[in-house]
Coordinates of N, CA and C in Angstrom, one line a residue:
A1225 N 6.6 32.7 -64.7 CA 6.5 31.6 -65.6 C 7.0 32.0 -67.0
I1226 N 6.7 33.3 -67.4 CA 7.1 33.7 -68.7 C 8.7 33.9 -68.8
S1227 N 9.3 34.4 -67.7 CA 10.7 34.6 -67.7 C 11.4 33.2 -67.8
T1228 N 10.8 32.2 -67.1 CA 11.4 30.8 -67.2 C 11.3 30.3 -68.6
Y1229 N 10.2 30.7 -69.3 CA 10.1 30.3 -70.7 C 11.2 30.9 -71.6
W1230 N 11.5 32.1 -71.4 CA 12.6 32.8 -72.2 C 13.9 32.1 -71.9
F1231 N 14.1 31.7 -70.6 CA 15.3 31.1 -70.3 C 15.5 29.7 -71.0
G1232 N 14.4 29.1 -71.3 CA 14.4 27.8 -72.0 C 15.1 27.9 -73.3
F1233 N 15.0 29.0 -74.0 CA 15.7 29.1 -75.3 C 17.2 29.1 -75.1
Y1234 N 17.7 29.5 -74.0 CA 19.2 29.5 -73.8 C 19.7 28.2 -73.1
S1235 N 18.8 27.5 -72.5 CA 19.1 26.3 -71.9 C 18.8 25.1 -72.8
G1236 N 18.3 25.4 -74.0 CA 17.9 24.3 -74.9 C 16.7 23.5 -74.4
F1237 N 15.9 24.1 -73.5 CA 14.7 23.4 -72.9 C 15.1 22.1 -72.3
A1238 N 16.3 22.1 -71.6 CA 16.8 20.9 -71.0 C 16.2 20.5 -69.7
G1239 N 15.3 21.4 -69.2 CA 14.7 21.1 -67.8 C 15.5 21.7 -66.7
Q1240 N 16.5 22.5 -67.0 CA 17.3 23.2 -66.0 C 16.4 24.2 -65.2
Q1241 N 16.4 24.1 -63.9 CA 15.6 25.0 -63.1 C 16.2 26.4 -63.1
F1242 N 15.3 27.4 -63.3 CA 15.7 28.8 -63.4 C 15.7 29.5 -62.0
Y1243 N 14.6 29.3 -61.3 CA 14.4 29.9 -60.0 C 14.8 28.9 -58.9
N1244 N 15.3 29.4 -57.8 CA 15.6 28.6 -56.7 C 14.3 28.2 -55.9
D1245 N 14.2 27.0 -55.4 CA 12.9 26.5 -54.8 C 12.4 27.3 -53.6
P1246 N 13.2 27.6 -52.6 CA 12.6 28.2 -51.4 C 12.0 29.6 -51.7
P1247 N 12.7 30.5 -52.4 CA 12.0 31.8 -52.7 C 10.8 31.6 -53.6
L1248 N 10.9 30.7 -54.5 CA 9.8 30.5 -55.4 C 8.5 30.0 -54.7
Q1249 N 8.7 29.2 -53.7 CA 7.5 28.7 -52.9 C 6.8 29.9 -52.1
L1250 N 7.6 30.9 -51.8 CA 7.0 32.0 -51.0 C 6.4 33.1 -51.9
Y1251 N 6.5 33.0 -53.2 CA 6.0 34.1 -54.1 C 4.6 34.4 -53.8
N1252 N 3.7 33.5 -53.9 CA 2.3 33.8 -53.7 C 1.8 33.9 -52.2
I1253 N 2.4 33.1 -51.4 CA 1.9 33.0 -50.0 C 2.5 34.1 -49.1
V1254 N 3.6 34.7 -49.5 CA 4.2 35.7 -48.6 C 4.4 37.0 -49.4
Y1255 N 5.2 37.0 -50.5 CA 5.7 38.2 -51.1 C 4.6 39.0 -51.8
T1256 N 3.6 38.4 -52.4 CA 2.6 39.1 -53.1 C 1.2 39.0 -52.6
A1257 N 1.1 38.4 -51.4 CA -0.2 38.1 -50.8 C -0.9 39.3 -50.2
L1258 N -0.2 40.0 -49.3 CA -0.8 41.0 -48.5 C -1.4 42.2 -49.4
P1259 N -0.7 42.7 -50.4 CA -1.3 43.8 -51.2 C -2.6 43.4 -51.8
V1260 N -2.7 42.2 -52.4 CA -3.9 41.7 -53.0 C -5.1 41.6 -52.0
M1261 N -4.8 41.1 -50.8 CA -5.9 40.9 -49.8 C -6.3 42.3 -49.3
F1262 N -5.4 43.1 -48.9 CA -5.7 44.4 -48.4 C -6.5 45.3 -49.3
I1263 N -6.1 45.3 -50.6 CA -6.8 46.1 -51.6 C -8.2 45.5 -51.9
A1264 N -8.3 44.2 -52.0 CA -9.6 43.5 -52.2 C -10.6 43.9 -51.2
I1265 N -10.1 44.0 -49.9 CA -11.0 44.3 -48.8 C -11.3 45.7 -48.6
W1266 N -10.3 46.6 -48.7 CA -10.5 48.0 -48.3 C -10.6 49.0 -49.4
D1267 N -10.1 48.7 -50.6 CA -10.0 49.7 -51.7 C -11.4 49.9 -52.3
Q1268 N -11.7 51.1 -52.5 CA -13.0 51.5 -53.2 C -12.8 52.7 -54.1
M1269 N -13.4 52.6 -55.3 CA -13.2 53.8 -56.2 C -14.2 54.9 -55.8
L1270 N -15.4 54.6 -55.3 CA -16.4 55.6 -54.9 C -17.0 55.2 -53.6
S1271 N -17.3 56.2 -52.8 CA -17.9 55.9 -51.5 C -19.3 55.4 -51.6
R1272 N -19.9 54.9 -50.5 CA -21.3 54.5 -50.5 C -22.2 55.6 -50.8
Q1273 N -22.0 56.8 -50.2 CA -22.9 57.9 -50.4 C -22.9 58.3 -51.9
V1274 N -21.8 58.4 -52.5 CA -21.7 58.8 -53.9 C -22.4 57.7 -54.8
L1275 N -22.2 56.4 -54.5 CA -22.9 55.4 -55.2 C -24.4 55.4 -55.1
A1276 N -24.8 55.8 -53.8 CA -26.3 55.9 -53.6 C -26.9 57.0 -54.4
N1277 N -26.1 58.1 -54.6 CA -26.6 59.3 -55.3 C -26.5 59.1 -56.8
N1278 N -25.7 58.1 -57.2 CA -25.5 57.8 -58.7 C -25.7 56.4 -59.0
P1279 N -26.9 55.8 -59.0 CA -27.1 54.4 -59.2 C -26.7 53.9 -60.6
I1280 N -26.5 54.8 -61.5 CA -26.1 54.4 -62.9 C -24.7 53.9 -62.8
A1281 N -23.9 54.2 -61.8 CA -22.5 53.7 -61.6 C -22.5 52.2 -61.5
Y1282 N -23.6 51.7 -60.8 CA -23.6 50.2 -60.7 C -23.9 49.5 -62.0
R1283 N -24.8 50.1 -62.8 CA -25.1 49.6 -64.1 C -23.9 49.6 -65.1
E1284 N -23.2 50.7 -65.0 CA -22.0 50.9 -65.9 C -20.9 49.9 -65.5
A1285 N -20.8 49.6 -64.3 CA -19.7 48.7 -63.8 C -20.0 47.2 -63.9
K1286 N -21.3 46.9 -64.1 CA -21.8 45.5 -64.1 C -21.2 44.7 -65.2
G1287 N -20.6 43.6 -64.9 CA -20.0 42.7 -65.9 C -18.7 43.2 -66.6
K1288 N -18.1 44.3 -66.0 CA -16.9 44.8 -66.7 C -15.7 44.6 -65.9
A1289 N -15.8 44.1 -64.7 CA -14.6 43.9 -63.8 C -13.6 42.9 -64.4
F1290 N -14.2 41.9 -65.1 CA -13.3 40.8 -65.7 C -13.9 40.4 -67.0
T1291 N -13.4 40.9 -68.1 CA -13.9 40.6 -69.4 C -12.8 39.9 -70.2
S1292 N -13.2 39.3 -71.4 CA -12.2 38.6 -72.2 C -11.1 39.6 -72.7
L1293 N -11.6 40.8 -73.0 CA -10.6 41.9 -73.4 C -9.6 42.2 -72.3
K1294 N -10.1 42.4 -71.1 CA -9.2 42.7 -70.0 C -8.2 41.5 -69.7
F1295 N -8.8 40.3 -69.8 CA -8.0 39.1 -69.6 C -6.9 39.0 -70.6
S1296 N -7.2 39.3 -71.9 CA -6.2 39.3 -73.0 C -5.2 40.3 -72.8
G1297 N -5.6 41.5 -72.3 CA -4.7 42.6 -72.0 C -3.6 42.2 -71.0
W1298 N -4.1 41.6 -69.9 CA -3.1 41.2 -68.8 C -2.2 40.1 -69.3
I1299 N -2.7 39.2 -70.1 CA -1.9 38.1 -70.7 C -0.8 38.7 -71.6
F1300 N -1.2 39.7 -72.4 CA -0.2 40.4 -73.2 C 0.9 41.1 -72.3
R1301 N 0.4 41.7 -71.3 CA 1.3 42.4 -70.3 C 2.3 41.4 -69.8
S1302 N 1.8 40.2 -69.4 CA 2.7 39.3 -68.8 C 3.9 38.9 -69.7
F1303 N 3.5 38.7 -71.0 CA 4.6 38.3 -72.0 C 5.5 39.5 -72.2
F1304 N 5.0 40.7 -72.3 CA 5.8 41.9 -72.5 C 6.7 42.2 -71.3
H1305 N 6.1 42.0 -70.1 CA 6.9 42.3 -68.9 C 8.0 41.2 -68.7
G1306 N 7.6 39.9 -69.1 CA 8.6 38.9 -69.0 C 9.8 39.1 -69.9
I1307 N 9.6 39.7 -71.1 CA 10.7 40.0 -72.0 C 11.6 41.1 -71.4
I1308 N 11.0 42.1 -70.8 CA 11.7 43.2 -70.2 C 12.6 42.7 -69.0
L1309 N 11.9 42.0 -68.1 CA 12.6 41.6 -66.9 C 13.7 40.6 -67.2
Y1310 N 13.5 39.6 -68.1 CA 14.5 38.6 -68.4 C 15.7 39.2 -69.2
F1311 N 15.4 39.9 -70.3 CA 16.4 40.2 -71.2 C 17.3 41.4 -70.7
I1312 N 16.7 42.3 -69.9 CA 17.5 43.4 -69.3 C 18.6 42.8 -68.4
A1313 N 18.2 41.8 -67.6 CA 19.1 41.1 -66.7 C 20.1 40.3 -67.5
H1314 N 19.6 39.6 -68.5 CA 20.5 38.7 -69.3 C 21.6 39.5 -70.0
Y1315 N 21.2 40.6 -70.7 CA 22.2 41.3 -71.5 C 23.0 42.3 -70.6
S1316 N 22.5 42.7 -69.4 CA 23.3 43.6 -68.6 C 24.4 42.8 -67.9
L1317 N 24.1 41.6 -67.5 CA 25.2 40.8 -66.8 C 26.1 40.1 -67.9
D1318 N 25.5 39.3 -68.8 CA 26.2 38.7 -69.9 C 27.5 38.1 -69.4
T1319 N 28.6 38.6 -69.8 CA 29.9 38.0 -69.4 C 30.7 38.9 -68.5
N1320 N 29.9 39.8 -67.8 CA 30.6 40.7 -66.9 C 31.2 40.0 -65.7
V1321 N 32.3 40.5 -65.2 CA 32.9 39.8 -64.0 C 32.2 40.3 -62.7
A1322 N 31.9 39.3 -61.9 CA 31.1 39.6 -60.7 C 31.9 40.1 -59.5
S1323 N 33.2 39.7 -59.4 CA 34.0 40.1 -58.3 C 35.5 40.3 -58.7
N1324 N 36.3 40.7 -57.7 CA 37.7 41.0 -58.0 C 38.5 39.8 -58.3
D1325 N 38.0 38.6 -58.0 CA 38.7 37.4 -58.2 C 38.6 36.9 -59.7
G1326 N 37.8 37.6 -60.5 CA 37.7 37.3 -61.9 C 36.5 36.3 -62.2
K1327 N 35.7 35.9 -61.2 CA 34.6 35.0 -61.5 C 33.5 35.8 -62.2
T1328 N 32.8 35.1 -63.1 CA 31.7 35.7 -63.8 C 30.4 35.4 -63.1
H1329 N 29.3 36.0 -63.5 CA 28.0 35.8 -62.9 C 27.5 34.4 -63.3
G1330 N 27.0 33.7 -62.3 CA 26.4 32.4 -62.6 C 24.9 32.4 -62.8
L1331 N 24.3 31.2 -62.9 CA 22.9 31.1 -63.2 C 22.1 31.6 -62.0
W1332 N 22.5 31.2 -60.8 CA 21.7 31.6 -59.6 C 21.8 33.1 -59.4
Y1333 N 22.9 33.7 -59.8 CA 23.1 35.1 -59.6 C 22.1 35.9 -60.5
M1334 N 22.0 35.5 -61.7 CA 21.1 36.1 -62.7 C 19.6 35.8 -62.3
S1335 N 19.3 34.6 -62.0 CA 17.9 34.2 -61.7 C 17.4 34.9 -60.5
S1336 N 18.3 35.1 -59.5 CA 17.9 35.9 -58.3 C 17.5 37.3 -58.6
I1337 N 18.3 37.9 -59.5 CA 18.0 39.3 -59.9 C 16.6 39.4 -60.6
V1338 N 16.4 38.4 -61.5 CA 15.1 38.4 -62.3 C 14.0 38.1 -61.3
Y1339 N 14.2 37.3 -60.3 CA 13.2 36.9 -59.3 C 12.8 38.1 -58.5
Y1340 N 13.8 38.9 -58.1 CA 13.5 40.1 -57.3 C 12.6 41.1 -58.1
A1341 N 12.9 41.2 -59.4 CA 12.1 42.1 -60.3 C 10.7 41.5 -60.5
V1342 N 10.6 40.2 -60.6 CA 9.3 39.6 -60.8 C 8.4 39.8 -59.6
V1343 N 9.0 39.9 -58.4 CA 8.2 40.1 -57.2 C 7.9 41.6 -57.1
L1344 N 8.8 42.5 -57.3 CA 8.6 43.9 -57.1 C 7.6 44.5 -58.2
L1345 N 7.7 44.0 -59.4 CA 6.9 44.6 -60.5 C 5.4 44.5 -60.2
P1346 N 4.8 43.3 -60.0 CA 3.4 43.2 -59.7 C 2.9 44.0 -58.5
S1347 N 3.8 44.0 -57.4 CA 3.4 44.8 -56.3 C 3.4 46.3 -56.6
S1348 N 4.2 46.7 -57.4 CA 4.2 48.1 -57.9 C 3.0 48.4 -58.7
F1349 N 2.6 47.4 -59.6 CA 1.5 47.6 -60.4 C 0.2 47.7 -59.6
I1350 N 0.1 47.0 -58.5 CA -1.0 47.1 -57.6 C -1.3 48.5 -57.1
F1351 N -0.2 49.2 -56.9 CA -0.3 50.6 -56.5 C -1.0 51.4 -57.6
L1352 N -0.8 51.1 -58.8 CA -1.5 51.8 -59.9 C -3.0 51.5 -59.9
E1353 N -3.4 50.4 -59.3 CA -4.8 50.0 -59.3 C -5.6 50.6 -58.1
L1354 N -4.8 51.2 -57.2 CA -5.4 51.8 -56.0 C -6.3 53.0 -56.3
H1355 N -7.5 53.0 -55.6 CA -8.3 54.2 -55.6 C -8.4 54.9 -54.3
T1356 N -8.1 54.1 -53.2 CA -8.1 54.7 -51.9 C -6.7 54.4 -51.3
I1357 N -6.0 55.4 -51.0 CA -4.6 55.2 -50.4 C -4.7 55.6 -48.9
N1358 N -4.5 54.6 -48.0 CA -4.5 54.8 -46.6 C -3.3 54.0 -46.0
A1359 N -3.3 54.1 -44.6 CA -2.1 53.4 -43.9 C -2.1 51.9 -44.1
L1360 N -3.2 51.3 -44.3 CA -3.3 49.8 -44.5 C -2.7 49.4 -45.8
T1361 N -3.1 50.1 -46.9 CA -2.6 49.8 -48.2 C -1.1 50.1 -48.3
I1362 N -0.7 51.2 -47.7 CA 0.8 51.5 -47.7 C 1.5 50.4 -47.0
F1363 N 1.0 50.0 -45.9 CA 1.7 48.9 -45.1 C 1.7 47.7 -45.9
A1364 N 0.7 47.3 -46.6 CA 0.7 46.1 -47.4 C 1.7 46.1 -48.5
L1365 N 1.8 47.2 -49.2 CA 2.7 47.4 -50.3 C 4.2 47.3 -49.8
W1366 N 4.5 48.1 -48.7 CA 5.8 48.1 -48.2 C 6.2 46.8 -47.6
S1367 N 5.3 46.1 -47.0 CA 5.6 44.8 -46.4 C 5.9 43.8 -47.5
S1368 N 5.3 43.9 -48.7 CA 5.6 43.1 -49.8 C 7.1 43.3 -50.3
F1369 N 7.4 44.6 -50.4 CA 8.8 45.0 -50.8 C 9.8 44.5 -49.8
A1370 N 9.5 44.7 -48.5 CA 10.5 44.4 -47.5 C 10.7 42.9 -47.3
S1371 N 9.6 42.2 -47.5 CA 9.6 40.7 -47.2 C 10.5 40.0 -48.1
V1372 N 10.5 40.3 -49.4 CA 11.4 39.6 -50.4 C 12.9 39.9 -50.1
Y1373 N 13.2 41.1 -49.6 CA 14.6 41.3 -49.3 C 15.0 40.7 -48.0
L1374 N 14.1 40.7 -47.0 CA 14.4 40.1 -45.7 C 14.5 38.6 -45.7
F1375 N 13.4 37.9 -46.3 CA 13.4 36.5 -46.2 C 14.5 35.8 -47.1
T1376 N 14.7 36.4 -48.3 CA 15.8 35.8 -49.1 C 17.2 36.0 -48.4
W1377 N 17.3 37.1 -47.7 CA 18.6 37.3 -47.0 C 18.7 36.3 -45.9
L1378 N 17.7 36.1 -45.2 CA 17.7 35.1 -44.1 C 18.0 33.7 -44.6
M1379 N 17.4 33.3 -45.8 CA 17.7 32.0 -46.4 C 19.1 31.8 -46.7
N1380 N 19.8 32.9 -47.1 CA 21.2 32.7 -47.6 C 22.2 32.6 -46.5
Q1381 N 21.7 32.8 -45.2 CA 22.6 32.7 -44.1 C 22.9 31.3 -43.6
F1382 N 22.0 30.4 -44.0 CA 22.1 29.0 -43.5 C 22.3 28.0 -44.7
I1383 N 23.3 27.3 -44.7 CA 23.6 26.4 -45.8 C 22.6 25.2 -45.9
W1384 N 22.0 24.9 -44.8 CA 21.1 23.7 -44.8 C 19.7 24.1 -45.4
I1385 N 19.4 25.4 -45.5 CA 18.2 25.7 -46.2 C 18.3 25.5 -47.7
N1386 N 19.3 26.0 -48.3 CA 19.6 25.8 -49.7 C 21.0 26.1 -50.0
F1387 N 21.8 25.1 -50.5 CA 23.2 25.3 -50.8 C 23.5 26.3 -51.8
D1388 N 22.6 26.4 -52.9 CA 22.8 27.3 -54.0 C 22.7 28.7 -53.6
L1389 N 21.9 29.0 -52.5 CA 21.7 30.4 -52.1 C 22.7 30.8 -51.1
Y1390 N 23.4 29.9 -50.5 CA 24.3 30.3 -49.4 C 25.2 31.4 -49.7
H1391 N 25.1 32.5 -49.0 CA 25.8 33.8 -49.1 C 25.7 34.4 -50.5
L1392 N 24.9 33.9 -51.4 CA 24.7 34.6 -52.7 C 24.0 35.9 -52.5
I1393 N 23.0 36.1 -51.7 CA 22.3 37.3 -51.5 C 23.2 38.4 -50.9
N1394 N 24.2 38.0 -50.1 CA 25.1 39.0 -49.5 C 25.9 39.6 -50.7
V1395 N 26.3 38.8 -51.6 CA 27.1 39.3 -52.8 C 26.2 40.2 -53.6
L1396 N 24.9 39.8 -53.8 CA 24.0 40.6 -54.6 C 23.8 42.0 -54.0
Y1397 N 23.6 42.0 -52.7 CA 23.3 43.3 -52.1 C 24.5 44.3 -52.1
G1398 N 25.7 43.7 -52.3 CA 26.9 44.5 -52.4 C 27.3 44.9 -53.8
D1399 N 26.5 44.4 -54.8 CA 26.8 44.7 -56.2 C 25.9 45.8 -56.7
M1400 N 26.4 46.9 -57.2 CA 25.7 48.0 -57.7 C 24.8 47.7 -58.9
S1401 N 25.4 46.7 -59.7 CA 24.6 46.3 -60.9 C 23.3 45.7 -60.5
F1402 N 23.2 45.0 -59.4 CA 22.0 44.4 -59.0 C 20.9 45.4 -58.7
W1403 N 21.2 46.5 -58.0 CA 20.3 47.5 -57.7 C 19.9 48.3 -59.0
L1404 N 20.8 48.5 -59.9 CA 20.6 49.2 -61.1 C 19.6 48.4 -62.0
I1405 N 19.9 47.2 -62.2 CA 19.1 46.3 -63.0 C 17.6 46.2 -62.5
I1406 N 17.5 46.1 -61.2 CA 16.2 46.0 -60.5 C 15.4 47.3 -60.8
F1407 N 16.1 48.4 -60.6 CA 15.5 49.8 -60.8 C 15.0 49.9 -62.2
I1408 N 15.9 49.6 -63.2 CA 15.5 49.9 -64.6 C 14.4 48.9 -65.1
S1409 N 14.5 47.6 -64.7 CA 13.6 46.6 -65.2 C 12.2 46.8 -64.6
T1410 N 12.1 47.3 -63.4 CA 10.8 47.6 -62.9 C 10.2 48.9 -63.2
L1411 N 11.1 49.9 -63.4 CA 10.6 51.3 -63.7 C 10.1 51.3 -65.2
L1412 N 10.7 50.7 -66.1 CA 10.4 50.7 -67.5 C 8.9 50.3 -67.8
P1413 N 8.5 49.1 -67.3 CA 7.1 48.7 -67.5 C 6.1 49.6 -66.9
I1414 N 6.5 50.2 -65.7 CA 5.6 51.1 -65.0 C 5.4 52.4 -65.8
L1415 N 6.4 52.9 -66.4 CA 6.3 54.2 -67.2 C 5.5 53.9 -68.4
I1416 N 5.7 52.8 -69.1 CA 4.9 52.4 -70.2 C 3.4 52.3 -69.9
E1417 N 3.1 51.7 -68.7 CA 1.7 51.5 -68.3 C 1.1 52.8 -67.9
L1418 N 1.8 53.7 -67.3 CA 1.3 55.0 -67.0 C 0.9 55.8 -68.2
C1419 N 1.8 55.8 -69.2 CA 1.5 56.5 -70.5 C 0.2 55.9 -71.1
Y1420 N 0.1 54.6 -71.2 CA -1.0 53.9 -71.8 C -2.3 54.3 -71.0
R1421 N -2.3 54.2 -69.7 CA -3.5 54.5 -68.9 C -3.9 56.0 -69.0
A1422 N -2.9 56.9 -69.1 CA -3.2 58.3 -69.2 C -3.9 58.6 -70.5
L1423 N -3.4 58.0 -71.6 CA -4.0 58.1 -72.9 C -5.4 57.5 -73.0
Y1424 N -5.5 56.3 -72.5 CA -6.8 55.6 -72.5 C -7.9 56.3 -71.7
N1425 N -7.5 56.8 -70.5 CA -8.5 57.4 -69.7 C -8.9 58.8 -70.2
E1426 N -8.0 59.4 -71.0 CA -8.3 60.7 -71.6 C -9.3 60.5 -72.8
L1427 N -9.1 59.5 -73.5 CA -9.9 59.2 -74.7 C -11.2 58.5 -74.4
R1428 N -11.2 57.5 -73.5 CA -12.3 56.7 -73.2 C -12.5 56.5 -71.7
P1429 N -12.8 57.6 -71.0 CA -13.0 57.5 -69.6 C -14.3 56.7 -69.2
S1430 N -14.3 56.0 -68.2 CA -15.5 55.3 -67.7 C -16.4 56.3 -66.9
F1431 N -17.7 55.9 -66.7 CA -18.6 56.7 -66.0 C -18.1 56.9 -64.6
N1432 N -17.6 55.9 -63.9 CA -17.0 56.0 -62.6 C -15.8 56.9 -62.5
Q1433 N -15.0 56.9 -63.6 CA -13.8 57.8 -63.6 C -14.3 59.3 -63.7
I1434 N -15.4 59.5 -64.5 CA -15.9 60.9 -64.6 C -16.3 61.4 -63.2
I1435 N -17.0 60.5 -62.5 CA -17.5 60.9 -61.1 C -16.3 61.1 -60.2
R1436 N -15.3 60.3 -60.3 CA -14.1 60.4 -59.5 C -13.4 61.7 -59.8
E1437 N -13.2 62.1 -61.1 CA -12.6 63.3 -61.4 C -13.3 64.5 -60.9
K1438 N -14.7 64.5 -60.9 CA -15.5 65.5 -60.4 C -15.3 65.7 -58.9
Q1439 N -15.1 64.5 -58.2 CA -14.9 64.5 -56.8 C -13.6 65.2 -56.5
L1440 N -12.5 64.9 -57.3 CA -11.2 65.5 -57.0 C -11.2 67.0 -57.3
I1441 N -12.0 67.4 -58.3 CA -12.1 68.9 -58.6 C -12.9 69.6 -57.4
L1442 N -14.0 69.0 -57.0 CA -14.8 69.5 -56.0 C -14.0 69.6 -54.6
A1443 N -13.1 68.7 -54.4 CA -12.4 68.6 -53.1 C -11.5 69.8 -53.0
Q1444 N -11.1 70.5 -54.1 CA -10.3 71.7 -54.0 C -11.0 72.9 -53.4
Y1445 N -12.4 72.8 -53.5 CA -13.2 74.0 -53.1 C -14.0 73.7 -51.8
D1446 N -14.6 72.5 -51.8 CA -15.5 72.2 -50.7 C -15.4 70.7 -50.3
E1447 N -14.6 70.3 -49.4 CA -14.4 68.9 -49.0 C -15.7 68.3 -48.5
K1448 N -16.5 69.0 -47.8 CA -17.7 68.5 -47.2 C -18.8 68.1 -48.3
A1449 N -18.7 68.7 -49.4 CA -19.7 68.5 -50.5 C -19.3 67.3 -51.4
I1450 N -18.2 66.6 -51.1 CA -17.7 65.6 -52.0 C -18.7 64.4 -52.0
E1451 N -19.2 64.0 -50.8 CA -20.1 62.9 -50.7 C -21.4 63.1 -51.4
N1452 N -21.8 64.4 -51.6 CA -23.1 64.7 -52.1 C -23.1 64.9 -53.6
I1453 N -22.0 64.6 -54.3 CA -21.9 64.8 -55.7 C -22.9 64.0 -56.4
H1454 N -23.5 64.5 -57.5 CA -24.5 63.8 -58.2 C -24.4 64.2 -59.7
I1455 N -24.5 63.2 -60.5 CA -24.5 63.4 -61.9 C -26.0 63.6 -62.4
S1456 N -26.2 64.7 -63.0 CA -27.6 65.1 -63.4 C -28.1 64.2 -64.5
K1457 N -29.4 64.2 -64.8 CA -30.0 63.4 -65.8 C -29.4 63.8 -67.2
E1458 N -29.2 65.1 -67.4 CA -28.6 65.6 -68.6 C -27.2 65.0 -68.8
D1459 N -26.4 65.0 -67.8 CA -25.1 64.4 -67.9 C -25.2 62.9 -68.2
E1460 N -26.1 62.2 -67.6 CA -26.3 60.8 -67.8 C -26.7 60.5 -69.3
K1461 N -27.6 61.4 -69.8 CA -28.0 61.2 -71.2 C -26.8 61.4 -72.2
Q1462 N -26.0 62.4 -71.9 CA -24.9 62.7 -72.8 C -23.9 61.5 -72.7
W1463 N -23.7 61.0 -71.5 CA -22.8 59.8 -71.3 C -23.3 58.6 -72.2
I1464 N -24.6 58.3 -72.1 CA -25.2 57.2 -72.8 C -25.1 57.4 -74.3
N1465 N -25.4 58.6 -74.7 CA -25.4 58.9 -76.2 C -23.9 58.8 -76.7
R1466 N -23.0 59.2 -75.9 CA -21.6 59.1 -76.4 C -21.2 57.6 -76.5
K1467 N -21.7 56.8 -75.5 CA -21.3 55.4 -75.6 C -22.0 54.7 -76.8
L1468 N -23.2 55.1 -77.1 CA -23.9 54.5 -78.3 C -23.2 55.0 -79.5
S1469 N -22.7 56.2 -79.6 CA -22.0 56.7 -80.8 C -20.7 56.0 -81.0
S1470 N -20.0 55.7 -79.9 CA -18.7 55.0 -80.0 C -18.9 53.6 -80.4
K1471 N -20.0 52.9 -80.0 CA -20.3 51.6 -80.4 C -20.6 51.5 -81.9
R1472 N -21.3 52.5 -82.4 CA -21.6 52.5 -83.8 C -20.4 52.7 -84.7
L1473 N -19.5 53.5 -84.1 CA -18.2 53.7 -84.9 C -17.4 52.5 -84.9

């Protein structure tokens, strides 16, 4: 939606459609559905045994999964990512010649590139949210990546599905600028997000993150003892006092 908004400034908000209908309809129900469902069902930051040994983890996580601050943060990300995805494609293609016959890039050419990036970026971001990586989550992520390339390619083979897409994807896949723009426009937001999360987790780690880090350290020495990890009362006191001090500041 945000990339369509930026396109409005160049189309004079004339109502010109930016994305093609068939791929757009499949965005939520096919391309980005599986990673969300698989992670919601199987992903867990801490195991049942660790949570049973550290009941404070429940109290610290209560009411923090979705707050107004987190909501505002994701809204800001959507505007920021929309700027990156749209304008990298817009200024990279600009008036460049698309083929040897001298034809320039058209609207559907550019919008298809932006659309691919819009699908790949959130699926890549979901990988950053993972706490448990297994065969199912890997399958869900790769199926999301593969589906957008496969289904859009199938659509462009038949003129009766959509005239505007007919053989357009074949041209895209043969254009090196398409792959380069996709790579840069998806990699840049991920690198920025990784830097932000590394800094935030270093300065203000959550209680669950502290337990998780202790698990990873303990795993290097004794894998069997991971489930029995326990935060002592003294550690709990220090954690609570640090939280109270940060709130006063």
